[in-house]
Every structure is written in structure tokens, then in C-alpha cells.
GROMACS .gro file of C-alpha atoms in nm:
model
  377
    1UNK     CA    1 -16.792 -12.070  13.954
    2UNK     CA    2 -16.778 -12.382  14.175
    3UNK     CA    3 -17.003 -12.426  14.476
    4UNK     CA    4 -16.873 -12.515  14.803
    5UNK     CA    5 -16.998 -12.864  14.775
    6UNK     CA    6 -16.805 -12.895  14.437
    7UNK     CA    7 -16.487 -12.764  14.597
    8UNK     CA    8 -16.501 -13.006  14.884
    9UNK     CA    9 -16.549 -13.296  14.634
   10UNK     CA   10 -16.259 -13.179  14.427
   11UNK     CA   11 -16.026 -13.171  14.742
   12UNK     CA   12 -16.156 -13.506  14.851
   13UNK     CA   13 -16.076 -13.645  14.503
   14UNK     CA   14 -15.732 -13.479  14.508
   15UNK     CA   15 -15.661 -13.667  14.841
   16UNK     CA   16 -15.765 -13.982  14.680
   17UNK     CA   17 -15.561 -13.935  14.375
   18UNK     CA   18 -15.258 -13.853  14.611
   19UNK     CA   19 -15.308 -14.195  14.778
   20UNK     CA   20 -15.290 -14.353  14.452
   21UNK     CA   21 -14.990 -14.177  14.354
   22UNK     CA   22 -14.826 -14.280  14.690
   23UNK     CA   23 -14.900 -14.659  14.625
   24UNK     CA   24 -14.772 -14.637  14.249
   25UNK     CA   25 -14.444 -14.476  14.352
   26UNK     CA   26 -14.384 -14.736  14.615
   27UNK     CA   27 -14.373 -14.479  14.886
   28UNK     CA   28 -14.536 -14.703  15.144
   29UNK     CA   29 -14.534 -15.069  15.238
   30UNK     CA   30 -14.763 -15.334  15.115
   31UNK     CA   31 -14.956 -15.328  15.443
   32UNK     CA   32 -14.974 -14.953  15.417
   33UNK     CA   33 -15.111 -14.976  15.070
   34UNK     CA   34 -15.397 -15.213  15.193
   35UNK     CA   35 -15.491 -14.950  15.472
   36UNK     CA   36 -15.504 -14.669  15.203
   37UNK     CA   37 -15.754 -14.867  15.005
   38UNK     CA   38 -15.973 -14.885  15.311
   39UNK     CA   39 -15.906 -14.503  15.370
   40UNK     CA   40 -16.009 -14.416  15.003
   41UNK     CA   41 -16.339 -14.598  15.041
   42UNK     CA   42 -16.410 -14.399  15.355
   43UNK     CA   43 -16.336 -14.068  15.187
   44UNK     CA   44 -16.542 -14.165  14.883
   45UNK     CA   45 -16.850 -14.273  15.112
   46UNK     CA   46 -16.808 -13.954  15.337
   47UNK     CA   47 -16.818 -13.717  15.035
   48UNK     CA   48 -17.041 -13.911  14.824
   49UNK     CA   49 -16.800 -13.972  14.551
   50UNK     CA   50 -16.868 -14.253  14.292
   51UNK     CA   51 -16.522 -14.364  14.192
   52UNK     CA   52 -16.677 -14.602  13.940
   53UNK     CA   53 -16.817 -14.312  13.739
   54UNK     CA   54 -16.545 -14.206  13.485
   55UNK     CA   55 -16.720 -13.901  13.399
   56UNK     CA   56 -16.751 -13.774  13.758
   57UNK     CA   57 -16.386 -13.867  13.845
   58UNK     CA   58 -16.264 -13.688  13.533
   59UNK     CA   59 -16.466 -13.376  13.620
   60UNK     CA   60 -16.336 -13.363  13.979
   61UNK     CA   61 -15.978 -13.466  13.907
   62UNK     CA   62 -15.684 -13.232  13.933
   63UNK     CA   63 -15.461 -13.404  13.689
   64UNK     CA   64 -15.199 -13.329  13.538
   65UNK     CA   65 -15.154 -13.164  13.875
   66UNK     CA   66 -15.120 -13.342  14.202
   67UNK     CA   67 -15.191 -13.256  14.572
   68UNK     CA   68 -14.843 -13.296  14.667
   69UNK     CA   69 -14.718 -13.065  14.395
   70UNK     CA   70 -14.963 -12.803  14.491
   71UNK     CA   71 -14.836 -12.831  14.844
   72UNK     CA   72 -14.482 -12.790  14.733
   73UNK     CA   73 -14.571 -12.476  14.543
   74UNK     CA   74 -14.741 -12.338  14.854
   75UNK     CA   75 -14.438 -12.408  15.060
   76UNK     CA   76 -14.189 -12.247  14.807
   77UNK     CA   77 -14.426 -11.935  14.810
   78UNK     CA   78 -14.431 -11.933  15.178
   79UNK     CA   79 -14.040 -11.934  15.197
   80UNK     CA   80 -14.026 -11.654  14.950
   81UNK     CA   81 -14.285 -11.430  15.149
   82UNK     CA   82 -14.087 -11.506  15.463
   83UNK     CA   83 -13.749 -11.412  15.301
   84UNK     CA   84 -13.909 -11.106  15.152
   85UNK     CA   85 -14.056 -10.994  15.478
   86UNK     CA   86 -13.707 -11.049  15.660
   87UNK     CA   87 -13.545 -10.800  15.429
   88UNK     CA   88 -13.825 -10.540  15.417
   89UNK     CA   89 -13.906 -10.578  15.054
   90UNK     CA   90 -14.245 -10.599  14.905
   91UNK     CA   91 -14.410 -10.918  14.888
   92UNK     CA   92 -14.325 -11.125  14.578
   93UNK     CA   93 -14.558 -11.255  14.330
   94UNK     CA   94 -14.657 -11.603  14.413
   95UNK     CA   95 -14.690 -11.698  14.047
   96UNK     CA   96 -14.410 -11.952  13.942
   97UNK     CA   97 -14.162 -11.789  13.696
   98UNK     CA   98 -13.910 -11.960  13.472
   99UNK     CA   99 -13.575 -11.873  13.593
  100UNK     CA  100 -13.220 -11.989  13.487
  101UNK     CA  101 -13.237 -12.245  13.760
  102UNK     CA  102 -13.473 -12.484  13.568
  103UNK     CA  103 -13.808 -12.533  13.439
  104UNK     CA  104 -14.139 -12.372  13.576
  105UNK     CA  105 -14.277 -12.533  13.894
  106UNK     CA  106 -14.604 -12.599  13.691
  107UNK     CA  107 -14.398 -12.798  13.435
  108UNK     CA  108 -14.246 -13.010  13.718
  109UNK     CA  109 -14.590 -13.078  13.844
  110UNK     CA  110 -14.710 -13.192  13.495
  111UNK     CA  111 -14.396 -13.388  13.443
  112UNK     CA  112 -14.448 -13.572  13.783
  113UNK     CA  113 -14.797 -13.661  13.677
  114UNK     CA  114 -14.681 -13.803  13.346
  115UNK     CA  115 -14.423 -14.014  13.540
  116UNK     CA  116 -14.696 -14.153  13.761
  117UNK     CA  117 -14.909 -14.225  13.463
  118UNK     CA  118 -14.597 -14.402  13.321
  119UNK     CA  119 -14.567 -14.605  13.637
  120UNK     CA  120 -14.919 -14.699  13.614
  121UNK     CA  121 -14.879 -14.837  13.257
  122UNK     CA  122 -14.572 -15.040  13.361
  123UNK     CA  123 -14.771 -15.218  13.627
  124UNK     CA  124 -15.030 -15.305  13.353
  125UNK     CA  125 -14.742 -15.424  13.125
  126UNK     CA  126 -14.844 -15.158  12.877
  127UNK     CA  127 -14.491 -15.059  12.788
  128UNK     CA  128 -14.567 -14.871  12.483
  129UNK     CA  129 -14.783 -14.610  12.660
  130UNK     CA  130 -14.542 -14.604  12.945
  131UNK     CA  131 -14.262 -14.507  12.716
  132UNK     CA  132 -14.495 -14.242  12.576
  133UNK     CA  133 -14.587 -14.104  12.913
  134UNK     CA  134 -14.218 -14.074  13.029
  135UNK     CA  135 -14.134 -13.904  12.709
  136UNK     CA  136 -14.382 -13.638  12.765
  137UNK     CA  137 -14.247 -13.593  13.121
  138UNK     CA  138 -13.890 -13.557  12.979
  139UNK     CA  139 -14.021 -13.308  12.714
  140UNK     CA  140 -14.129 -13.101  13.006
  141UNK     CA  141 -13.831 -13.159  13.222
  142UNK     CA  142 -13.506 -13.300  13.078
  143UNK     CA  143 -13.278 -13.273  13.388
  144UNK     CA  144 -13.440 -13.549  13.600
  145UNK     CA  145 -13.242 -13.883  13.605
  146UNK     CA  146 -13.554 -14.073  13.722
  147UNK     CA  147 -13.755 -14.009  13.406
  148UNK     CA  148 -13.477 -14.136  13.192
  149UNK     CA  149 -13.431 -14.436  13.420
  150UNK     CA  150 -13.788 -14.535  13.404
  151UNK     CA  151 -13.810 -14.489  13.019
  152UNK     CA  152 -13.494 -14.696  12.994
  153UNK     CA  153 -13.665 -14.988  13.199
  154UNK     CA  154 -13.986 -14.968  12.976
  155UNK     CA  155 -13.754 -14.974  12.669
  156UNK     CA  156 -13.590 -15.281  12.788
  157UNK     CA  157 -13.922 -15.461  12.860
  158UNK     CA  158 -14.038 -15.345  12.510
  159UNK     CA  159 -13.732 -15.500  12.337
  160UNK     CA  160 -13.567 -15.178  12.246
  161UNK     CA  161 -13.241 -15.247  12.411
  162UNK     CA  162 -13.025 -14.981  12.228
  163UNK     CA  163 -13.244 -14.696  12.323
  164UNK     CA  164 -13.257 -14.843  12.693
  165UNK     CA  165 -12.876 -14.814  12.689
  166UNK     CA  166 -12.882 -14.460  12.578
  167UNK     CA  167 -13.154 -14.347  12.831
  168UNK     CA  168 -12.964 -14.522  13.113
  169UNK     CA  169 -12.646 -14.347  13.004
  170UNK     CA  170 -12.828 -14.011  13.002
  171UNK     CA  171 -12.975 -14.072  13.354
  172UNK     CA  172 -12.616 -14.155  13.485
  173UNK     CA  173 -12.474 -13.827  13.319
  174UNK     CA  174 -12.737 -13.625  13.491
  175UNK     CA  175 -12.700 -13.790  13.830
  176UNK     CA  176 -12.390 -14.027  13.876
  177UNK     CA  177 -12.512 -14.140  14.220
  178UNK     CA  178 -12.845 -14.278  14.070
  179UNK     CA  179 -12.783 -14.644  14.149
  180UNK     CA  180 -13.091 -14.760  13.945
  181UNK     CA  181 -12.928 -14.601  13.637
  182UNK     CA  182 -12.670 -14.866  13.649
  183UNK     CA  183 -12.937 -15.137  13.710
  184UNK     CA  184 -13.129 -15.019  13.401
  185UNK     CA  185 -12.793 -15.002  13.198
  186UNK     CA  186 -12.704 -15.365  13.312
  187UNK     CA  187 -13.050 -15.487  13.208
  188UNK     CA  188 -13.017 -15.316  12.858
  189UNK     CA  189 -12.665 -15.459  12.797
  190UNK     CA  190 -12.804 -15.808  12.888
  191UNK     CA  191 -13.088 -15.789  12.660
  192UNK     CA  192 -12.825 -15.720  12.376
  193UNK     CA  193 -12.615 -16.016  12.486
  194UNK     CA  194 -12.328 -15.774  12.598
  195UNK     CA  195 -12.265 -15.973  12.925
  196UNK     CA  196 -11.936 -15.825  13.010
  197UNK     CA  197 -12.071 -15.465  12.991
  198UNK     CA  198 -12.379 -15.586  13.185
  199UNK     CA  199 -12.165 -15.717  13.460
  200UNK     CA  200 -11.962 -15.411  13.476
  201UNK     CA  201 -12.278 -15.192  13.510
  202UNK     CA  202 -12.432 -15.407  13.790
  203UNK     CA  203 -12.074 -15.386  13.967
  204UNK     CA  204 -12.085 -15.000  13.964
  205UNK     CA  205 -12.438 -15.009  14.075
  206UNK     CA  206 -12.371 -15.221  14.377
  207UNK     CA  207 -12.069 -14.988  14.464
  208UNK     CA  208 -12.352 -14.748  14.536
  209UNK     CA  209 -12.611 -14.970  14.670
  210UNK     CA  210 -12.420 -15.288  14.806
  211UNK     CA  211 -12.743 -15.429  14.956
  212UNK     CA  212 -12.955 -15.432  14.625
  213UNK     CA  213 -13.075 -15.790  14.597
  214UNK     CA  214 -13.186 -15.744  14.236
  215UNK     CA  215 -12.864 -15.617  14.113
  216UNK     CA  216 -12.661 -15.886  14.317
  217UNK     CA  217 -12.873 -16.163  14.135
  218UNK     CA  218 -12.857 -15.987  13.800
  219UNK     CA  219 -12.461 -15.957  13.848
  220UNK     CA  220 -12.446 -16.337  13.900
  221UNK     CA  221 -12.662 -16.414  13.588
  222UNK     CA  222 -12.448 -16.183  13.386
  223UNK     CA  223 -12.126 -16.349  13.509
  224UNK     CA  224 -12.281 -16.700  13.441
  225UNK     CA  225 -12.365 -16.595  13.087
  226UNK     CA  226 -12.004 -16.452  13.028
  227UNK     CA  227 -11.854 -16.762  13.151
  228UNK     CA  228 -12.073 -16.985  12.922
  229UNK     CA  229 -12.006 -16.768  12.611
  230UNK     CA  230 -11.629 -16.795  12.696
  231UNK     CA  231 -11.632 -17.166  12.714
  232UNK     CA  232 -11.815 -17.160  12.375
  233UNK     CA  233 -11.553 -16.944  12.222
  234UNK     CA  234 -11.266 -17.166  12.350
  235UNK     CA  235 -11.434 -17.461  12.201
  236UNK     CA  236 -11.468 -17.292  11.866
  237UNK     CA  237 -11.117 -17.169  11.855
  238UNK     CA  238 -10.937 -17.496  11.771
  239UNK     CA  239 -11.157 -17.556  11.452
  240UNK     CA  240 -11.089 -17.187  11.346
  241UNK     CA  241 -10.716 -17.221  11.408
  242UNK     CA  242 -10.699 -17.553  11.204
  243UNK     CA  243 -10.885 -17.387  10.931
  244UNK     CA  244 -10.658 -17.089  10.920
  245UNK     CA  245 -10.352 -17.312  10.928
  246UNK     CA  246 -10.471 -17.508  10.616
  247UNK     CA  247 -10.584 -17.197  10.436
  248UNK     CA  248 -10.231 -17.166  10.266
  249UNK     CA  249  -9.863 -17.091  10.338
  250UNK     CA  250  -9.857 -16.722  10.283
  251UNK     CA  251  -9.808 -16.684  10.684
  252UNK     CA  252  -9.564 -16.970  10.717
  253UNK     CA  253  -9.832 -17.234  10.766
  254UNK     CA  254  -9.899 -17.567  10.603
  255UNK     CA  255 -10.014 -17.555  10.238
  256UNK     CA  256 -10.282 -17.828  10.234
  257UNK     CA  257 -10.380 -17.760   9.877
  258UNK     CA  258 -10.015 -17.819   9.772
  259UNK     CA  259  -9.988 -18.144   9.967
  260UNK     CA  260 -10.328 -18.276   9.826
  261UNK     CA  261 -10.210 -18.218   9.474
  262UNK     CA  262  -9.871 -18.368   9.525
  263UNK     CA  263  -9.857 -18.712   9.320
  264UNK     CA  264  -9.608 -18.873   9.553
  265UNK     CA  265  -9.853 -18.849   9.851
  266UNK     CA  266 -10.160 -18.946   9.637
  267UNK     CA  267  -9.965 -19.258   9.526
  268UNK     CA  268  -9.854 -19.327   9.877
  269UNK     CA  269 -10.222 -19.295   9.995
  270UNK     CA  270 -10.336 -19.530   9.730
  271UNK     CA  271 -10.073 -19.788   9.795
  272UNK     CA  272 -10.146 -19.773  10.181
  273UNK     CA  273 -10.526 -19.846  10.107
  274UNK     CA  274 -10.437 -20.119   9.883
  275UNK     CA  275 -10.207 -20.316  10.117
  276UNK     CA  276 -10.372 -20.247  10.434
  277UNK     CA  277 -10.123 -19.996  10.574
  278UNK     CA  278 -10.374 -19.730  10.630
  279UNK     CA  279 -10.586 -19.949  10.847
  280UNK     CA  280 -10.285 -20.057  11.052
  281UNK     CA  281 -10.189 -19.691  11.074
  282UNK     CA  282 -10.543 -19.572  11.205
  283UNK     CA  283 -10.573 -19.866  11.445
  284UNK     CA  284 -10.234 -19.777  11.625
  285UNK     CA  285 -10.305 -19.637  11.970
  286UNK     CA  286 -10.044 -19.380  11.942
  287UNK     CA  287 -10.183 -19.227  11.603
  288UNK     CA  288 -10.553 -19.253  11.773
  289UNK     CA  289 -10.436 -19.053  12.074
  290UNK     CA  290 -10.267 -18.784  11.850
  291UNK     CA  291 -10.576 -18.767  11.627
  292UNK     CA  292 -10.804 -18.724  11.943
  293UNK     CA  293 -10.577 -18.459  12.082
  294UNK     CA  294 -10.584 -18.270  11.757
  295UNK     CA  295 -10.962 -18.301  11.741
  296UNK     CA  296 -10.996 -18.154  12.102
  297UNK     CA  297 -10.726 -17.891  12.101
  298UNK     CA  298 -10.642 -17.824  11.724
  299UNK     CA  299 -10.268 -17.871  11.814
  300UNK     CA  300 -10.074 -18.083  11.579
  301UNK     CA  301  -9.802 -18.319  11.718
  302UNK     CA  302  -9.446 -18.203  11.669
  303UNK     CA  303  -9.209 -18.405  11.456
  304UNK     CA  304  -8.974 -18.456  11.767
  305UNK     CA  305  -9.275 -18.619  11.949
  306UNK     CA  306  -9.331 -18.849  11.654
  307UNK     CA  307  -8.970 -18.950  11.621
  308UNK     CA  308  -8.939 -19.013  11.986
  309UNK     CA  309  -9.253 -19.217  12.005
  310UNK     CA  310  -9.135 -19.598  12.033
  311UNK     CA  311  -9.463 -19.726  11.912
  312UNK     CA  312  -9.467 -19.519  11.589
  313UNK     CA  313  -9.089 -19.604  11.530
  314UNK     CA  314  -9.169 -19.979  11.562
  315UNK     CA  315  -9.447 -19.937  11.313
  316UNK     CA  316  -9.227 -19.758  11.072
  317UNK     CA  317  -8.958 -20.034  11.104
  318UNK     CA  318  -9.219 -20.298  11.056
  319UNK     CA  319  -9.367 -20.131  10.757
  320UNK     CA  320  -8.989 -20.082  10.620
  321UNK     CA  321  -8.900 -20.455  10.692
  322UNK     CA  322  -9.211 -20.588  10.529
  323UNK     CA  323  -9.101 -20.414  10.225
  324UNK     CA  324  -8.746 -20.565  10.231
  325UNK     CA  325  -8.657 -20.234  10.420
  326UNK     CA  326  -8.282 -20.265  10.446
  327UNK     CA  327  -8.063 -19.959  10.400
  328UNK     CA  328  -7.999 -20.059  10.037
  329UNK     CA  329  -8.362 -20.033   9.958
  330UNK     CA  330  -8.378 -19.664  10.029
  331UNK     CA  331  -8.281 -19.571   9.687
  332UNK     CA  332  -8.523 -19.803   9.533
  333UNK     CA  333  -8.815 -19.661   9.749
  334UNK     CA  334  -8.694 -19.311   9.661
  335UNK     CA  335  -8.705 -19.400   9.296
  336UNK     CA  336  -9.028 -19.558   9.321
  337UNK     CA  337  -9.180 -19.239   9.498
  338UNK     CA  338  -9.041 -19.013   9.252
  339UNK     CA  339  -9.149 -19.203   8.967
  340UNK     CA  340  -9.501 -19.238   9.085
  341UNK     CA  341  -9.473 -19.625   9.109
  342UNK     CA  342  -9.728 -19.799   9.331
  343UNK     CA  343  -9.617 -20.172   9.293
  344UNK     CA  344  -9.672 -20.429   9.562
  345UNK     CA  345  -9.308 -20.422   9.660
  346UNK     CA  346  -9.294 -20.059   9.746
  347UNK     CA  347  -9.298 -19.914  10.097
  348UNK     CA  348  -9.535 -19.614  10.115
  349UNK     CA  349  -9.398 -19.491  10.449
  350UNK     CA  350  -9.039 -19.497  10.323
  351UNK     CA  351  -9.147 -19.324  10.008
  352UNK     CA  352  -9.322 -19.050  10.201
  353UNK     CA  353  -8.988 -18.997  10.420
  354UNK     CA  354  -8.762 -19.016  10.138
  355UNK     CA  355  -8.953 -18.785   9.901
  356UNK     CA  356  -8.783 -18.426   9.895
  357UNK     CA  357  -9.096 -18.240   9.811
  358UNK     CA  358  -9.303 -18.390  10.085
  359UNK     CA  359  -9.011 -18.337  10.351
  360UNK     CA  360  -8.986 -17.973  10.228
  361UNK     CA  361  -9.352 -17.933  10.305
  362UNK     CA  362  -9.287 -18.095  10.649
  363UNK     CA  363  -9.034 -17.833  10.728
  364UNK     CA  364  -9.253 -17.549  10.632
  365UNK     CA  365  -9.533 -17.694  10.837
  366UNK     CA  366  -9.308 -17.712  11.139
  367UNK     CA  367  -9.156 -17.359  11.094
  368UNK     CA  368  -9.509 -17.242  11.065
  369UNK     CA  369  -9.622 -17.413  11.390
  370UNK     CA  370  -9.319 -17.287  11.569
  371UNK     CA  371  -9.371 -16.928  11.477
  372UNK     CA  372  -9.130 -16.919  11.189
  373UNK     CA  373  -9.010 -16.585  11.016
  374UNK     CA  374  -9.263 -16.641  10.727
  375UNK     CA  375  -9.556 -16.473  10.923
  376UNK     CA  376  -9.698 -16.139  10.852
  377UNK     CA  377  -9.525 -15.841  11.040
   0.00000   0.00000   0.00000
């Protein structure tokens, strides 16, 4: 049996532990916390407690109970007694009982003690032990949103973002008005790179707590990341579209493989490289602009644009003229292209324009780019 001296020391230790809990739960301001440190020192001196002696503090501690929870049990008992007296019933048993309304009061006291322990681990950045402490609280009382919300934050800090998402959603299922649940959910989605979901969560949280500076800043960060990822996706899409367009003609697109295997085109390319036509073509400003536009947007120029471009038409006429390009030479050019001839007198551009196979490819290409009927349904 405890002596009166031991009882007084245990009560003093309970007060000190409650003051520590008030600081850990952020129930008071920073200035208030400094005042409580002075108060703790005064209490320990008055009751001759050595707070540095782990053995003594453990022997006198009320944990896992706490003074505020003992007080809550006392007040609940008093209320039951008053209700019983007012209806002329016999006094009720003050011992907590497990009812359909929820867990035992003792379990709630222990769960809150574990939550406080988890909060302490978080301040020490010991997230693994914090998760364990919150889990023990949840095992005792599974209907409190704060326990899940705190564990979600610890999971995020520990890098287990999927579990953080699950805990945050569970917290909000228990209490949809728990604004911190949306903050925890946003943080978890952000950690997974799911910036849209993060922004949505922060937006929902700010609807409940519009002045929350942390969520306001987090929302801006998520929006910034989302915008950056959208720009990156748009930059990558032209290359992707070009790759899809060159993959084959099954969807009405341009068959690059067939083009590269066409003898007429290959003879034309060899001829242009031999007589300087390719160098002249690539140095033309209009061709350079079209190539730059394709590199930046992935959009090929339409045949109508090329036919209406005076610079390109002048270049075509010049190349035709240099090869003796009268209308009477068309048949010679056509015959030369079809026979695979690459003599010095042939005109590669005229050969290209007069080759039926290549022009058929061009028509397929234009139909594919204009959404022709060859696409998949």
C-alpha cells in the first residue's frame, strides 16, 4: 500500500505529465509552453521529484493513463450519479462498462496515451515508432479520425504514401468535417506524384478551413507541379504522334516503310545528292520553316500549302528547267523514274511528281492526316 508521501508524489508526477501532454498536443502557445517548463521545475522542486531519474519517474508515472482522462472518467461518473439521483434510482456502478456506444473509457484513455506517445516520436522524427504508437491507439479505438490522420502523416514522412492515402481516406470516412484529413490526403497524393488528386484534396480541405496557410501553400505547390507536368506532356506529344503516324498505314496513315523501300524514291534521293539538288532543297527558307514547324509541333504541311507556296513552286520550276523541263520532257522523266534511271539529264523532282506509286502514297498520307475513312472505328 502506498504511503501518503508516495501518493502526493504520484499526483505531482501526474500533473507534470499532463503539462507535457498539453505541450505535445499543441493545446497552448509557445509562450505558454515556456511558462509550463518553469511550472514543472517548481513542482518537481516542491515535491522533491528527480525528473532525470528514469527509475523514479517510471515508478511514479500514471501511464498509459493521464490526469485529464482520469478527470473525464470522474466527471462522467458524477453525471451518471446525478442522473440516477434525479430519477430516484439506486446509485450506478462507477466502473466503466463496454456498451454499444463504443469502446471502454479505459481503452480511450490508453489510446490517447498512445497517440501522445506517437506525437512525441514525430517531434523526434522517429516515424517508425510513431506509426507503431498510432497503430496501438487504433487497435484500442478504431472510430477516431485523428488517430488515422496522425498515422497518415507519419506514413507520408516515412515514405509509405499508399498507406498514407488509405489512412487519410479512413479518417475522412469517420469524420468528413476533419479538415486535416484532406491535408494528409493531399500530402500523400503529392508524394506519389499524383498532383491533380493532391490539388483536389487541398481544395476540399480549404473549403472547411479557408484560412489554413499550410494547405494554401501546398495547393499552390501542387498546381505548379501539375502545370509543369502538363507542359512536359504536350512537349512529348508531337514526337509520339509522329512515331504513331510512321508506324504503318493500317489506320489510314503514311506507310514510311513502303516509302523507304520504293526504288523510285531511293533513285531520286541518290540523284539529288549527286547533282546538289538535296543541298539546294534543304537550304531553301520555306523548306527550313516547314521542317522547324514539324520538329516543334509534329504537324506535316498540307499539300495545298506546298502547292501555294511561291518559293517552292519557283524552286520546282527551276529544277525542271535545269533538266530541260518543257512539257514534252514529262514522259522522259516518267520513263526515267519508272525504269530506275539516275542519269545526269534526269530531273529528280519531276520524277517524284510523275511517279504513280509515290503520288498514291502522297494521297494516302493526306487522307490519313485529314481523318480519312481508313481509321479504326
